[in-house]
Amino acid sequence: PNSNNNNVLSIKELQTVFINDGNEFEAVKKVSFDIPKGSTIGIVGESGSGKSVTSLSIMRLIPSPPGFIKNGCVDYLNKIGESRDILSISESEMCNLRGNV
């Protein structure tokens, strides 16, 4: 992924794990991709390949415990053109980004 301002979302080395019986299970293994402005993407794969966990990780909705985002960066381009890392913004900012559900 590159970090130019044509990308509304840039995921770099995203890694999400779950703890089960004291063991780490890597559900998302260093995933990287960009979504340019005006684009639509689809995440496809076999059952259990990490599609849902990737999406939940991007939106910081992984239940903790047992899961957590171990590594990575999820940069998004906000309304005023600033690049921000979703994984480091406050929960209040994250709620504003997600909107009302």
Short mmCIF file of C-alpha atoms in Angstrom, two decimals:
data_model
loop_
_atom_site.label_atom_id
_atom_site.label_comp_id
_atom_site.label_asym_id
_atom_site.label_seq_id
_atom_site.Cartn_x
_atom_site.Cartn_y
_atom_site.Cartn_z
CA PRO A 1 0.00 0.00 0.00
CA ASN A 2 1.10 3.52 -0.62
CA SER A 3 0.15 6.51 1.47
CA ASN A 4 -0.87 9.01 -1.17
CA ASN A 5 -3.95 11.20 -0.78
CA ASN A 6 -5.82 9.30 -3.51
CA ASN A 7 -6.52 6.54 -0.97
CA VAL A 8 -9.48 6.94 1.32
CA LEU A 9 -8.27 3.89 3.28
CA SER A 10 -4.82 2.30 3.48
CA ILE A 11 -4.33 -0.88 5.52
CA LYS A 12 -0.73 -1.87 6.30
CA GLU A 13 0.39 -5.13 7.90
CA LEU A 14 -2.87 -5.58 9.85
CA GLN A 15 -2.56 -8.49 12.27
CA THR A 16 -5.40 -9.64 14.55
CA VAL A 17 -5.14 -12.49 17.04
CA PHE A 18 -7.45 -14.35 19.40
CA ILE A 19 -6.45 -16.05 22.63
CA ASN A 20 -7.86 -19.54 23.24
CA ASP A 21 -6.70 -21.70 26.16
CA GLY A 22 -3.64 -19.47 26.53
CA ASN A 23 -2.63 -19.89 22.89
CA GLU A 24 -2.58 -17.14 20.25
CA PHE A 25 -4.49 -17.83 17.04
CA GLU A 26 -3.63 -15.44 14.20
CA ALA A 27 -6.94 -14.69 12.43
CA VAL A 28 -5.63 -11.86 10.21
CA LYS A 29 -2.04 -12.33 9.04
CA LYS A 30 -0.38 -9.02 8.06
CA VAL A 31 -3.00 -7.94 5.53
CA SER A 32 -2.24 -4.86 3.40
CA PHE A 33 -4.34 -3.09 0.77
CA ASP A 34 -5.44 0.38 -0.38
CA ILE A 35 -8.87 1.70 -1.30
CA PRO A 36 -8.62 4.69 -3.66
CA LYS A 37 -11.21 7.49 -3.52
CA GLY A 38 -14.36 6.57 -5.45
CA SER A 39 -13.58 2.84 -5.44
CA THR A 40 -15.52 -0.10 -4.15
CA ILE A 41 -13.79 -3.31 -3.14
CA GLY A 42 -14.85 -6.80 -2.20
CA ILE A 43 -13.04 -9.11 0.17
CA VAL A 44 -13.43 -12.71 -0.97
CA GLY A 45 -12.12 -15.99 0.38
CA GLU A 46 -13.01 -19.34 1.80
CA SER A 47 -14.97 -19.75 5.01
CA GLY A 48 -12.71 -18.97 7.95
CA SER A 49 -10.14 -17.08 5.89
CA GLY A 50 -10.45 -13.85 7.90
CA LYS A 51 -12.80 -11.68 5.83
CA SER A 52 -15.12 -10.74 8.70
CA VAL A 53 -12.30 -10.36 11.22
CA THR A 54 -10.47 -8.06 8.79
CA SER A 55 -13.56 -5.85 8.45
CA LEU A 56 -14.22 -5.84 12.20
CA SER A 57 -10.55 -5.01 12.86
CA ILE A 58 -10.64 -2.04 10.48
CA MET A 59 -13.62 -0.64 12.41
CA ARG A 60 -12.11 -1.60 15.82
CA LEU A 61 -15.04 -3.86 16.68
CA ILE A 62 -13.08 -6.98 17.66
CA PRO A 63 -14.38 -8.31 21.00
CA SER A 64 -11.62 -8.02 23.59
CA PRO A 65 -11.06 -10.42 25.17
CA PRO A 66 -10.52 -12.82 23.46
CA GLY A 67 -9.31 -10.88 20.39
CA PHE A 68 -7.05 -7.92 19.81
CA ILE A 69 -5.23 -6.11 17.02
CA LYS A 70 -1.59 -7.03 17.50
CA ASN A 71 0.01 -4.97 14.77
CA GLY A 72 -0.67 -2.75 11.80
CA CYS A 73 -1.89 0.62 10.64
CA VAL A 74 -5.28 1.59 9.23
CA ASP A 75 -5.00 5.08 7.74
CA TYR A 76 -8.13 6.84 6.54
CA LEU A 77 -8.56 10.19 4.85
CA ASN A 78 -10.89 12.35 6.95
CA LYS A 79 -13.30 15.00 5.64
CA ILE A 80 -10.67 17.75 5.70
CA GLY A 81 -8.07 15.64 3.88
CA GLU A 82 -5.95 14.58 6.85
CA SER A 83 -4.66 11.02 7.07
CA ARG A 84 -5.40 9.46 10.48
CA ASP A 85 -4.62 6.02 11.90
CA ILE A 86 -7.90 4.44 13.02
CA LEU A 87 -5.98 2.22 15.43
CA SER A 88 -4.69 5.22 17.40
CA ILE A 89 -7.66 7.61 17.53
CA SER A 90 -9.84 7.99 20.63
CA GLU A 91 -12.99 5.94 21.14
CA SER A 92 -15.02 9.15 20.82
CA GLU A 93 -13.47 9.88 17.41
CA MET A 94 -14.05 6.26 16.43
CA CYS A 95 -17.76 6.52 17.33
CA ASN A 96 -18.03 9.65 15.17
CA LEU A 97 -16.32 7.87 12.29
CA ARG A 98 -18.63 4.84 12.52
CA GLY A 99 -21.76 6.97 12.82
CA ASN A 100 -24.99 5.92 14.49
CA VAL A 101 -25.90 2.27 14.35
#
